[in-house]
């Protein structure tokens, strides 16, 4: 019996009748997104604690030009690596300028603020205090954002929609204010630079420093205008198309559309589209954009996986279903593009808009588990594009293969950081995600397309592992920083997650060679078969072998040892030891310091151990960093109110708990309690 997918989705359309300062709503397509306030545009950004962004995967800027510094200009600090010195750019050293510039550049651009301006009868501008009666709804099934409000009692009805295949918005406004000349629409462009003080906090846009950029009206004709933006060596274009009105330049970096009546029956209506592009922006009528969006999102929801908890007696079931539905939407809009996303997606910049590759699995692996591998594939090709950089990074450090960087812009160059260069757990991610692609499409073409990513990742992994003569096993580190980042670079060795991930990734590389009928690197199997045992003490796993104080002084940040049996199959793991570890983590961990994806990690580990009640308790734990806002975003802290790895982790955990995992495929929802939960699903994949 087919599930009523539309009913499931419609139960969770975000609908607001008041201001939610942390929960603006976005429309987008994975490559481009626009985040709106209660007016459907970006009219009152000062009312929000979240920047209202207009961002894309192509919109980046280099302050002072692209060649101001090279990634190799950062100062390197030497770390003893089993008898040899390897340099890592962890501190500014004597190259403060290069260090800060490389951290900040390239940074993702805010492409422009698109907003209403409301006027009284005398032409004076009205502020937020004159608006009211707000009703807003995001129709997830069609991708249409509908906003209704009044200005001094006069109604305004707005629809906002994003084209599914172009970086273009369509907007339709119906209001008596249009015909009265008391409603205008303007686009304003901020200065492009960022400062190192921005760090991970949300960034306020720079409306000063007009000299740092240029905005030129290239051409205007009846109902259309072309605007060119220039910032140092970077450029993009904007095409604004409208029905009825005239465009006026109202500031050095601002243009205003003054609507005019187009006939007696349309005097109160304004429709326009705005396209952004590095070259020539797309153009379309609002009706066509709306129809394309409806087709796209209906196809999205009708394909892939679906799940319903209707009929469950557990009072948390409806909330979990809400989180699942909204997370699917948010990940498709913000994490479904052609490169790994930043942690806040296309809403606003965190860490200068750069991607964190150790988070890519959390952003995107769930697409395959939910039967939408085509979305995962979009970002996999990016690894091929940056492969020469990854090879050079490995070579500079004396390793073979390709070492994937951690914090990167679109160009893939490594970023200096007090933490990023020391992490290694991003290294097997492309192998794991390539395997998910193969499970979805087990073809020669999949193998051919992703082979270099798999094989060169594995070559680095065996080159990095160190043979320990005393123990007769391969060690990881030092130097390294585990996924739990609160440990020292030169004092960490053999974290359980990384050990199991090394074994798993190398095992997959051997399988890929066998599938292709070629001889694998013999060291892949050798290292995979002789990894060090995950360290433990007093019957529980430690963060790493030199961390006996894991559950006293180091019981904060990520409890990443749990990933070794949960996210991963845990071939190196003793199940009872992990069960004790899981319960120890639940009891003593400082959860206010954890991150959004840690709760799904714990749920996945509990599911594999048959701890069904515990799995749900972790997944829905009442902690600040496990908060899911009315717009569906995973709140972490002030300045980081959107954290998509939490949404992606939730989807991975729910898929696993509903349909099982390798060796435990079960249509009976093996990760959920048998009592209190009615779990109906289809189209999910037991591929973890």
Coordinates of C-alpha atoms in Angstrom, one line a residue, residues 17-580:
X17 CA 1.4 34.4 12.5
X18 CA 4.1 36.3 14.3
X19 CA 7.8 37.2 14.1
X20 CA 10.2 34.4 14.8
X21 CA 13.6 36.2 15.0
X22 CA 15.5 32.9 14.7
X23 CA 13.4 31.3 12.0
X24 CA 13.3 33.1 8.7
X25 CA 12.2 30.9 5.8
X26 CA 14.2 30.1 2.6
X27 CA 13.5 29.2 -0.9
X28 CA 16.2 27.7 -3.1
X29 CA 17.4 24.8 -5.3
X30 CA 20.7 23.5 -3.8
X31 CA 22.9 26.0 -5.8
X32 CA 21.1 29.2 -4.8
X33 CA 18.9 30.3 -1.9
X34 CA 17.0 33.4 -0.8
X35 CA 16.0 33.8 2.9
X36 CA 13.0 36.0 3.5
X37 CA 11.4 37.8 6.4
X38 CA 7.7 37.9 7.1
X39 CA 7.1 40.1 4.1
X40 CA 8.4 37.4 1.7
X41 CA 11.5 39.6 0.9
X42 CA 14.2 41.1 3.1
X43 CA 12.4 44.2 4.2
X44 CA 13.0 44.2 7.9
X45 CA 16.3 42.3 8.5
X46 CA 16.9 44.2 11.8
X47 CA 14.0 42.3 13.3
X48 CA 16.0 39.0 13.0
X49 CA 18.8 37.5 14.9
X50 CA 19.7 35.6 11.7
X51 CA 21.2 37.3 8.6
X52 CA 18.8 37.1 5.7
X53 CA 21.1 35.8 2.9
X54 CA 21.0 35.7 -0.8
X55 CA 23.8 33.2 -1.6
X56 CA 25.0 30.8 -4.3
X57 CA 27.7 28.2 -4.8
X58 CA 29.4 30.4 -7.4
X59 CA 29.3 33.7 -5.6
X60 CA 32.7 34.2 -3.9
X61 CA 35.1 37.0 -3.4
X62 CA 38.9 37.4 -2.7
X63 CA 39.7 40.7 -0.9
X64 CA 42.4 42.5 -2.8
X65 CA 42.4 40.0 -5.6
X66 CA 42.8 36.3 -6.1
X67 CA 46.6 36.2 -6.0
X68 CA 47.3 38.3 -2.9
X69 CA 48.5 35.2 -1.1
X70 CA 49.0 31.5 -2.1
X71 CA 48.0 28.7 0.2
X72 CA 51.6 27.8 0.6
X73 CA 52.4 31.2 2.0
X74 CA 51.1 30.3 5.5
X75 CA 53.7 29.7 8.2
X76 CA 54.1 26.0 9.1
X77 CA 54.7 24.7 12.6
X78 CA 56.8 21.4 12.6
X79 CA 55.4 18.3 14.4
X80 CA 57.4 15.2 15.1
X81 CA 55.9 12.4 13.0
X82 CA 57.6 9.2 14.0
X83 CA 61.1 10.6 13.6
X84 CA 60.5 13.2 10.9
X85 CA 59.2 16.7 10.9
X86 CA 55.9 17.6 9.1
X87 CA 54.7 21.2 8.9
X88 CA 51.1 22.2 9.6
X89 CA 49.7 25.8 9.3
X90 CA 48.2 26.0 12.8
X91 CA 49.4 29.4 13.9
X92 CA 50.1 32.8 12.2
X93 CA 53.8 32.7 13.2
X94 CA 55.6 35.5 11.4
X95 CA 53.0 35.6 8.6
X96 CA 50.0 37.1 10.3
X97 CA 48.8 38.8 7.1
X98 CA 48.9 35.6 5.1
X99 CA 47.3 33.5 7.9
X100 CA 44.3 35.8 8.3
X101 CA 43.8 36.5 4.6
X102 CA 43.8 32.8 3.7
X103 CA 41.3 32.0 6.5
X104 CA 39.0 34.7 5.2
X105 CA 39.4 34.2 1.5
X106 CA 37.7 33.2 -0.6
X107 CA 34.5 34.1 1.3
X108 CA 31.0 33.6 0.1
X109 CA 29.1 36.7 -1.1
X110 CA 25.7 38.1 -0.1
X111 CA 24.5 38.7 -3.6
X112 CA 22.0 41.5 -2.7
X113 CA 19.2 42.5 -0.4
X114 CA 15.8 42.5 -2.2
X115 CA 13.2 44.3 -0.1
X116 CA 10.0 46.4 0.0
X117 CA 9.8 50.0 0.9
X118 CA 6.4 51.2 2.2
X119 CA 5.4 54.8 2.1
X120 CA 2.7 56.9 3.6
X121 CA 0.6 59.4 1.7
X122 CA 3.2 62.1 2.0
X123 CA 6.0 59.8 0.7
X124 CA 7.6 59.2 4.1
X125 CA 9.0 55.7 4.6
X126 CA 7.2 53.5 7.1
X127 CA 9.0 51.1 9.4
X128 CA 8.2 47.7 10.9
X129 CA 6.0 49.2 13.5
X130 CA 3.4 50.1 10.9
X131 CA 3.1 46.5 9.7
X132 CA 1.0 43.8 11.2
X133 CA -1.5 41.0 10.7
X134 CA 1.2 38.7 9.5
X135 CA 0.4 35.2 8.1
X136 CA 3.1 33.3 6.3
X137 CA 3.3 29.8 5.0
X138 CA 5.9 27.8 3.2
X139 CA 4.3 25.2 1.0
X140 CA 6.9 22.4 0.9
X141 CA 5.0 20.5 -1.8
X142 CA 5.3 23.4 -4.3
X143 CA 8.2 25.4 -2.9
X144 CA 6.1 28.6 -2.8
X145 CA 6.4 31.0 0.1
X146 CA 3.1 32.9 0.7
X147 CA 3.2 36.0 2.9
X148 CA 0.2 38.1 3.9
X149 CA 0.4 41.2 6.1
X150 CA -1.0 44.7 6.4
X151 CA 0.7 48.1 6.3
X152 CA -1.4 50.6 8.3
X153 CA -4.3 48.3 7.7
X154 CA -3.9 48.0 4.0
X155 CA -3.4 44.3 2.9
X156 CA -0.3 43.1 1.1
X157 CA -0.2 39.6 -0.4
X158 CA 3.2 38.3 -1.6
X159 CA 4.3 35.0 -3.2
X160 CA 8.0 34.2 -3.4
X161 CA 9.5 31.3 -5.3
X162 CA 12.8 30.1 -6.6
X163 CA 13.4 28.5 -10.0
X164 CA 14.5 24.9 -9.5
X165 CA 17.2 25.1 -12.3
X166 CA 18.4 28.7 -12.2
X167 CA 19.5 31.2 -9.7
X168 CA 16.4 33.2 -10.0
X169 CA 13.5 34.4 -7.9
X170 CA 9.9 35.1 -8.9
X171 CA 7.8 37.4 -6.8
X172 CA 4.2 38.5 -7.1
X173 CA 2.6 41.3 -5.0
X174 CA -1.0 42.1 -4.8
X175 CA -2.0 45.1 -2.8
X176 CA -3.8 48.5 -3.1
X177 CA -0.5 50.0 -2.1
X178 CA 0.8 49.1 -5.6
X179 CA -1.7 51.2 -7.4
X180 CA -1.4 54.1 -4.9
X181 CA 2.4 54.3 -5.4
X182 CA 3.0 53.5 -1.8
X183 CA 4.9 50.3 -2.3
X184 CA 8.3 50.1 -3.9
X185 CA 10.9 47.3 -4.3
X186 CA 14.6 47.9 -4.1
X187 CA 17.8 45.9 -4.3
X188 CA 20.8 47.0 -2.4
X189 CA 24.3 45.5 -2.5
X190 CA 26.7 45.4 0.5
X191 CA 30.4 45.8 0.5
X192 CA 32.1 42.4 0.0
X193 CA 34.9 42.2 2.5
X194 CA 35.0 40.2 5.7
X195 CA 37.2 40.6 8.8
X196 CA 38.9 37.9 10.9
X197 CA 36.8 39.0 13.9
X198 CA 33.7 37.4 12.1
X199 CA 35.0 33.9 12.7
X200 CA 32.1 31.5 13.2
X201 CA 29.6 34.0 14.3
X202 CA 26.9 35.2 12.0
X203 CA 28.1 38.2 10.0
X204 CA 26.5 41.6 9.8
X205 CA 26.5 42.9 6.3
X206 CA 28.8 45.9 5.5
X207 CA 26.6 48.8 4.2
X208 CA 29.5 51.2 4.4
X209 CA 32.8 51.1 2.4
X210 CA 31.0 52.0 -0.9
X211 CA 34.5 52.4 -2.5
X212 CA 35.2 48.7 -2.2
X213 CA 32.8 47.7 -5.0
X214 CA 31.1 48.9 -8.1
X215 CA 27.5 48.6 -9.2
X216 CA 26.7 49.6 -12.8
X217 CA 23.4 49.7 -14.7
X218 CA 24.6 48.2 -17.9
X219 CA 21.3 48.4 -19.8
X220 CA 17.7 49.1 -19.3
X221 CA 14.7 48.6 -21.6
X222 CA 11.0 48.4 -21.2
X223 CA 10.4 46.0 -18.2
X224 CA 14.0 44.8 -17.8
X225 CA 17.4 45.9 -16.5
X226 CA 20.9 44.4 -16.4
X227 CA 23.2 45.3 -13.4
X228 CA 26.9 44.4 -13.2
X229 CA 28.7 44.0 -9.8
X230 CA 32.5 44.3 -9.6
X231 CA 34.6 43.6 -6.5
X232 CA 38.4 43.5 -7.1
X233 CA 38.8 40.7 -9.6
X234 CA 35.3 39.2 -9.0
X235 CA 32.2 40.0 -11.0
X236 CA 28.6 38.9 -11.3
X237 CA 25.4 40.1 -13.0
X238 CA 21.8 40.7 -12.0
X239 CA 18.9 40.7 -14.3
X240 CA 15.6 42.3 -13.1
X241 CA 12.5 41.8 -15.1
X242 CA 9.1 43.3 -14.2
X243 CA 5.6 44.0 -15.4
X244 CA 4.6 47.6 -15.2
X245 CA 7.0 50.1 -13.6
X246 CA 10.2 52.0 -13.9
X247 CA 13.6 51.5 -12.4
X248 CA 15.6 54.3 -10.7
X249 CA 19.1 54.3 -9.2
X250 CA 18.5 55.5 -5.7
X251 CA 22.0 55.0 -4.3
X252 CA 25.5 54.2 -5.3
X253 CA 24.7 50.5 -4.8
X254 CA 20.9 50.6 -4.8
X255 CA 18.1 50.5 -7.4
X256 CA 14.4 51.0 -6.8
X257 CA 11.5 49.7 -8.8
X258 CA 8.5 52.1 -8.9
X259 CA 5.4 50.1 -9.9
X260 CA 3.0 51.6 -12.3
X261 CA -0.5 50.4 -13.2
X262 CA -0.7 48.1 -16.2
X263 CA -4.5 48.4 -16.8
X264 CA -7.6 48.7 -14.7
X265 CA -7.7 45.0 -13.8
X266 CA -4.0 44.8 -12.8
X267 CA -3.4 48.1 -11.1
X268 CA -2.9 46.5 -7.7
X269 CA -0.5 43.8 -8.9
X270 CA 3.2 43.7 -9.5
X271 CA 5.1 40.7 -10.7
X272 CA 8.9 40.5 -11.2
X273 CA 11.8 38.1 -11.4
X274 CA 15.4 38.6 -10.4
X275 CA 18.2 36.4 -11.7
X276 CA 21.8 36.2 -10.5
X277 CA 24.8 34.7 -12.4
X278 CA 28.5 34.9 -12.8
X279 CA 27.7 35.4 -16.5
X280 CA 24.4 36.0 -18.1
X281 CA 21.4 35.6 -15.7
X282 CA 18.4 33.6 -16.6
X283 CA 15.0 35.2 -17.3
X284 CA 11.5 33.9 -16.9
X285 CA 8.0 35.0 -16.1
X286 CA 6.8 34.5 -12.5
X287 CA 4.1 32.1 -13.6
X288 CA 6.6 29.9 -15.3
X289 CA 9.0 30.0 -12.3
X290 CA 6.1 29.0 -10.0
X291 CA 5.0 26.1 -12.3
X292 CA 8.6 24.8 -12.6
X293 CA 9.0 25.0 -8.8
X294 CA 5.7 23.0 -8.2
X295 CA 6.8 20.3 -10.7
X296 CA 10.2 20.0 -9.1
X297 CA 9.1 19.8 -5.5
X298 CA 6.3 17.4 -6.2
X299 CA 8.8 15.1 -8.0
X300 CA 11.2 15.4 -5.1
X301 CA 8.6 14.4 -2.5
X302 CA 7.2 11.6 -4.7
X303 CA 10.6 10.1 -5.2
X304 CA 13.0 8.5 -2.8
X305 CA 12.1 7.6 0.8
X306 CA 9.2 8.6 3.0
X307 CA 8.3 7.9 6.6
X308 CA 5.3 8.4 8.8
X309 CA 4.8 8.1 12.5
X310 CA 1.1 8.7 12.4
X311 CA -0.7 6.5 14.9
X312 CA 2.1 6.4 17.4
X313 CA 1.2 6.8 21.0
X314 CA 4.6 8.3 22.0
X315 CA 3.9 12.0 22.3
X316 CA 7.3 12.8 20.7
X317 CA 6.4 11.1 17.4
X318 CA 4.8 14.2 15.7
X319 CA 7.8 16.3 16.5
X320 CA 10.2 13.7 15.1
X321 CA 8.1 13.5 11.9
X322 CA 8.2 17.4 11.7
X323 CA 12.0 17.4 12.0
X324 CA 12.3 14.7 9.4
X325 CA 10.1 16.4 6.8
X326 CA 11.7 19.9 7.3
X327 CA 15.2 18.4 7.3
X328 CA 14.6 16.9 3.9
X329 CA 13.5 20.3 2.6
X330 CA 16.4 22.1 4.2
X331 CA 19.1 19.7 3.1
X332 CA 17.8 19.8 -0.5
X333 CA 17.7 23.6 -0.5
X334 CA 21.0 24.2 1.3
X335 CA 23.1 21.1 1.0
X336 CA 22.1 19.6 -2.3
X337 CA 24.4 21.5 -4.7
X338 CA 27.6 20.9 -6.7
X339 CA 30.1 21.4 -3.8
X340 CA 30.1 20.5 -0.2
X341 CA 28.1 23.2 1.7
X342 CA 29.0 25.4 4.5
X343 CA 27.5 24.4 7.8
X344 CA 24.8 27.1 7.6
X345 CA 24.1 26.2 4.0
X346 CA 23.1 29.1 1.7
X347 CA 21.4 31.1 4.5
X348 CA 24.4 33.1 5.8
X349 CA 28.1 32.8 6.3
X350 CA 29.7 30.8 9.1
X351 CA 33.5 30.4 9.0
X352 CA 33.5 32.8 6.0
X353 CA 31.1 30.6 4.0
X354 CA 33.7 27.8 3.6
X355 CA 32.9 24.1 3.6
X356 CA 34.1 21.8 6.4
X357 CA 34.9 18.5 4.6
X358 CA 34.7 16.5 7.8
X359 CA 31.0 17.5 7.8
X360 CA 30.3 16.5 4.2
X361 CA 29.1 13.0 5.2
X362 CA 26.6 14.6 7.6
X363 CA 25.3 17.0 5.0
X364 CA 24.9 14.5 2.2
X365 CA 25.2 10.8 3.0
X366 CA 21.5 10.7 3.9
X367 CA 20.5 11.5 0.3
X368 CA 21.6 8.0 -0.7
X369 CA 19.9 6.4 2.3
X370 CA 16.7 8.2 1.3
X371 CA 16.8 7.1 -2.3
X372 CA 18.1 10.4 -3.7
X373 CA 21.6 9.5 -4.7
X374 CA 21.5 11.9 -7.6
X375 CA 21.7 14.8 -5.1
X376 CA 24.8 13.2 -3.4
X377 CA 26.5 12.7 -6.8
X378 CA 26.4 16.5 -7.5
X379 CA 29.0 17.2 -4.9
X380 CA 31.1 14.1 -5.4
X381 CA 32.6 15.4 -8.7
X382 CA 34.0 18.4 -6.8
X383 CA 36.6 16.0 -5.2
X384 CA 37.9 15.2 -8.7
X385 CA 38.3 18.9 -9.4
X386 CA 40.4 19.5 -6.4
X387 CA 42.3 16.2 -6.6
X388 CA 45.6 18.0 -7.8
X389 CA 45.5 20.1 -4.6
X390 CA 44.9 17.1 -2.4
X391 CA 47.8 15.3 -4.0
X392 CA 50.1 18.3 -3.6
X393 CA 49.1 18.6 0.1
X394 CA 50.0 14.9 0.7
X395 CA 53.3 15.3 -1.2
X396 CA 54.3 18.4 0.8
X397 CA 53.9 16.4 4.0
X398 CA 55.8 13.3 2.7
X399 CA 52.7 11.1 2.0
X400 CA 51.4 9.3 -1.0
X401 CA 48.0 9.7 -2.6
X402 CA 45.7 12.6 -1.9
X403 CA 45.1 14.2 1.5
X404 CA 41.8 16.0 1.6
X405 CA 41.8 19.4 3.3
X406 CA 39.3 20.4 6.0
X407 CA 38.1 24.0 5.7
X408 CA 37.9 25.1 2.1
X409 CA 36.3 27.5 -0.3
X410 CA 35.0 26.6 -3.7
X411 CA 38.6 26.3 -5.0
X412 CA 39.6 23.5 -2.5
X413 CA 42.7 25.1 -1.2
X414 CA 43.7 24.3 2.5
X415 CA 42.9 26.9 5.1
X416 CA 45.2 27.6 8.0
X417 CA 43.6 27.1 11.4
X418 CA 44.4 26.1 15.0
X419 CA 42.5 22.9 14.4
X420 CA 41.6 22.1 10.7
X421 CA 45.0 21.0 9.4
X422 CA 45.3 18.3 12.1
X423 CA 42.0 16.5 11.5
X424 CA 42.0 13.2 9.5
X425 CA 38.5 11.9 9.7
X426 CA 37.4 13.7 6.6
X427 CA 39.9 11.4 4.7
X428 CA 37.6 8.3 4.4
X429 CA 34.4 10.3 3.8
X430 CA 34.7 10.3 0.0
X431 CA 35.3 6.6 0.0
X432 CA 32.2 6.0 2.1
X433 CA 30.1 8.3 0.0
X434 CA 31.4 6.7 -3.2
X435 CA 30.3 3.4 -1.9
X436 CA 26.8 4.7 -1.2
X437 CA 26.8 5.9 -4.9
X438 CA 27.8 2.4 -6.0
X439 CA 25.1 0.7 -3.9
X440 CA 22.5 2.9 -5.5
X441 CA 23.9 2.5 -9.1
X442 CA 26.2 -0.6 -9.2
X443 CA 27.6 0.1 -12.7
X444 CA 30.9 0.3 -14.4
X445 CA 30.3 4.0 -15.0
X446 CA 30.0 4.6 -11.2
X447 CA 33.3 2.8 -10.6
X448 CA 35.0 4.7 -13.4
X449 CA 33.7 8.0 -12.3
X450 CA 34.8 7.8 -8.7
X451 CA 37.8 5.4 -8.8
X452 CA 40.4 8.1 -8.5
X453 CA 38.7 9.5 -5.4
X454 CA 38.6 6.1 -3.8
X455 CA 42.0 4.9 -4.7
X456 CA 44.0 8.0 -4.0
X457 CA 42.2 8.5 -0.6
X458 CA 43.2 5.0 0.3
X459 CA 46.8 5.5 -0.8
X460 CA 47.2 8.4 1.6
X461 CA 45.6 6.4 4.4
X462 CA 48.1 3.6 4.2
X463 CA 50.9 6.1 3.8
X464 CA 49.7 7.9 6.9
X465 CA 49.3 4.8 9.1
X466 CA 52.4 4.0 11.1
X467 CA 53.6 0.5 11.9
X468 CA 54.3 0.0 15.6
X469 CA 56.9 -2.8 16.1
X470 CA 56.1 -3.2 19.7
X471 CA 52.4 -3.8 19.3
X472 CA 52.5 -5.4 15.8
X473 CA 49.7 -3.0 14.6
X474 CA 49.2 0.2 12.6
X475 CA 48.8 3.4 14.6
X476 CA 47.2 6.7 13.7
X477 CA 49.1 9.7 15.0
X478 CA 50.5 11.6 16.6
X479 CA 50.3 14.2 15.2
X480 CA 46.5 14.3 14.8
X481 CA 43.5 16.0 16.2
X482 CA 40.6 13.5 16.6
X483 CA 37.0 14.3 15.7
X484 CA 36.6 15.3 19.3
X485 CA 38.7 18.4 18.7
X486 CA 39.6 19.2 22.4
X487 CA 42.7 17.0 22.3
X488 CA 46.2 18.1 21.5
X489 CA 47.7 17.7 18.1
X490 CA 51.0 16.2 19.4
X491 CA 49.4 14.1 22.2
X492 CA 46.6 12.1 20.5
X493 CA 46.9 8.6 19.1
X494 CA 44.5 5.9 17.9
X495 CA 41.0 7.5 18.4
X496 CA 38.5 4.6 18.0
X497 CA 36.4 6.3 15.3
X498 CA 39.3 7.0 13.1
X499 CA 40.8 3.5 13.6
X500 CA 37.5 1.9 12.5
X501 CA 37.1 4.4 9.7
X502 CA 40.6 3.6 8.3
X503 CA 39.7 -0.1 8.4
X504 CA 36.4 0.4 6.7
X505 CA 37.7 2.8 4.0
X506 CA 40.6 0.6 3.0
X507 CA 38.3 -2.5 2.9
X508 CA 36.0 -0.6 0.5
X509 CA 39.0 0.4 -1.7
X510 CA 39.9 -3.3 -2.0
X511 CA 36.4 -4.1 -3.0
X512 CA 36.4 -1.4 -5.6
X513 CA 39.6 -2.8 -7.2
X514 CA 38.0 -6.3 -7.2
X515 CA 34.9 -4.9 -8.9
X516 CA 37.0 -3.3 -11.6
X517 CA 39.1 -6.4 -12.1
X518 CA 42.3 -4.7 -11.2
X519 CA 45.0 -5.5 -8.7
X520 CA 44.6 -3.4 -5.5
X521 CA 47.5 -1.7 -3.7
X522 CA 48.5 -4.7 -1.5
X523 CA 49.0 -2.3 1.4
X524 CA 45.3 -1.5 1.5
X525 CA 44.4 -5.0 2.8
X526 CA 47.6 -5.2 4.9
X527 CA 46.8 -2.0 6.9
X528 CA 43.1 -2.6 7.1
X529 CA 43.7 -6.1 8.6
X530 CA 46.2 -4.9 11.2
X531 CA 44.8 -1.6 12.6
X532 CA 45.5 -1.0 16.3
X533 CA 42.7 -2.0 18.7
X534 CA 40.6 0.9 19.9
X535 CA 41.8 1.9 23.3
X536 CA 39.8 1.3 26.4
X537 CA 40.0 1.6 30.2
X538 CA 37.8 0.3 33.0
X539 CA 35.5 -1.4 30.5
X540 CA 34.8 1.6 28.3
X541 CA 36.4 3.1 25.1
X542 CA 38.5 6.2 25.4
X543 CA 38.7 9.2 23.2
X544 CA 42.2 8.0 22.2
X545 CA 45.0 6.0 23.8
X546 CA 46.5 8.9 25.6
X547 CA 43.3 10.2 27.2
X548 CA 42.6 8.2 30.4
X549 CA 40.6 11.3 31.6
X550 CA 38.1 11.0 28.7
X551 CA 35.0 10.8 31.1
X552 CA 36.3 13.3 33.6
X553 CA 38.3 16.2 32.1
X554 CA 37.5 15.5 28.5
X555 CA 33.8 14.7 28.6
X556 CA 32.8 17.5 26.3
X557 CA 32.6 18.3 22.6
X558 CA 31.9 15.2 20.4
X559 CA 31.6 11.7 22.0
X560 CA 33.2 10.5 18.8
X561 CA 34.3 7.1 20.0
X562 CA 30.6 6.1 19.6
X563 CA 30.8 6.6 15.8
X564 CA 32.9 3.4 15.6
X565 CA 29.8 1.3 16.1
X566 CA 26.8 3.3 14.8
X567 CA 27.9 5.4 11.8
X568 CA 30.3 2.5 11.1
X569 CA 29.8 -1.3 11.3
X570 CA 32.4 -1.6 14.2
X571 CA 34.4 -4.6 13.1
X572 CA 37.1 -3.5 15.6
X573 CA 34.6 -3.0 18.4
X574 CA 33.4 -5.2 21.2
X575 CA 29.7 -4.6 21.5
X576 CA 29.4 -4.9 25.3
X577 CA 32.3 -2.5 25.8
X578 CA 30.5 -0.1 23.5
X579 CA 27.2 -0.6 25.3
X580 CA 28.9 0.4 28.5

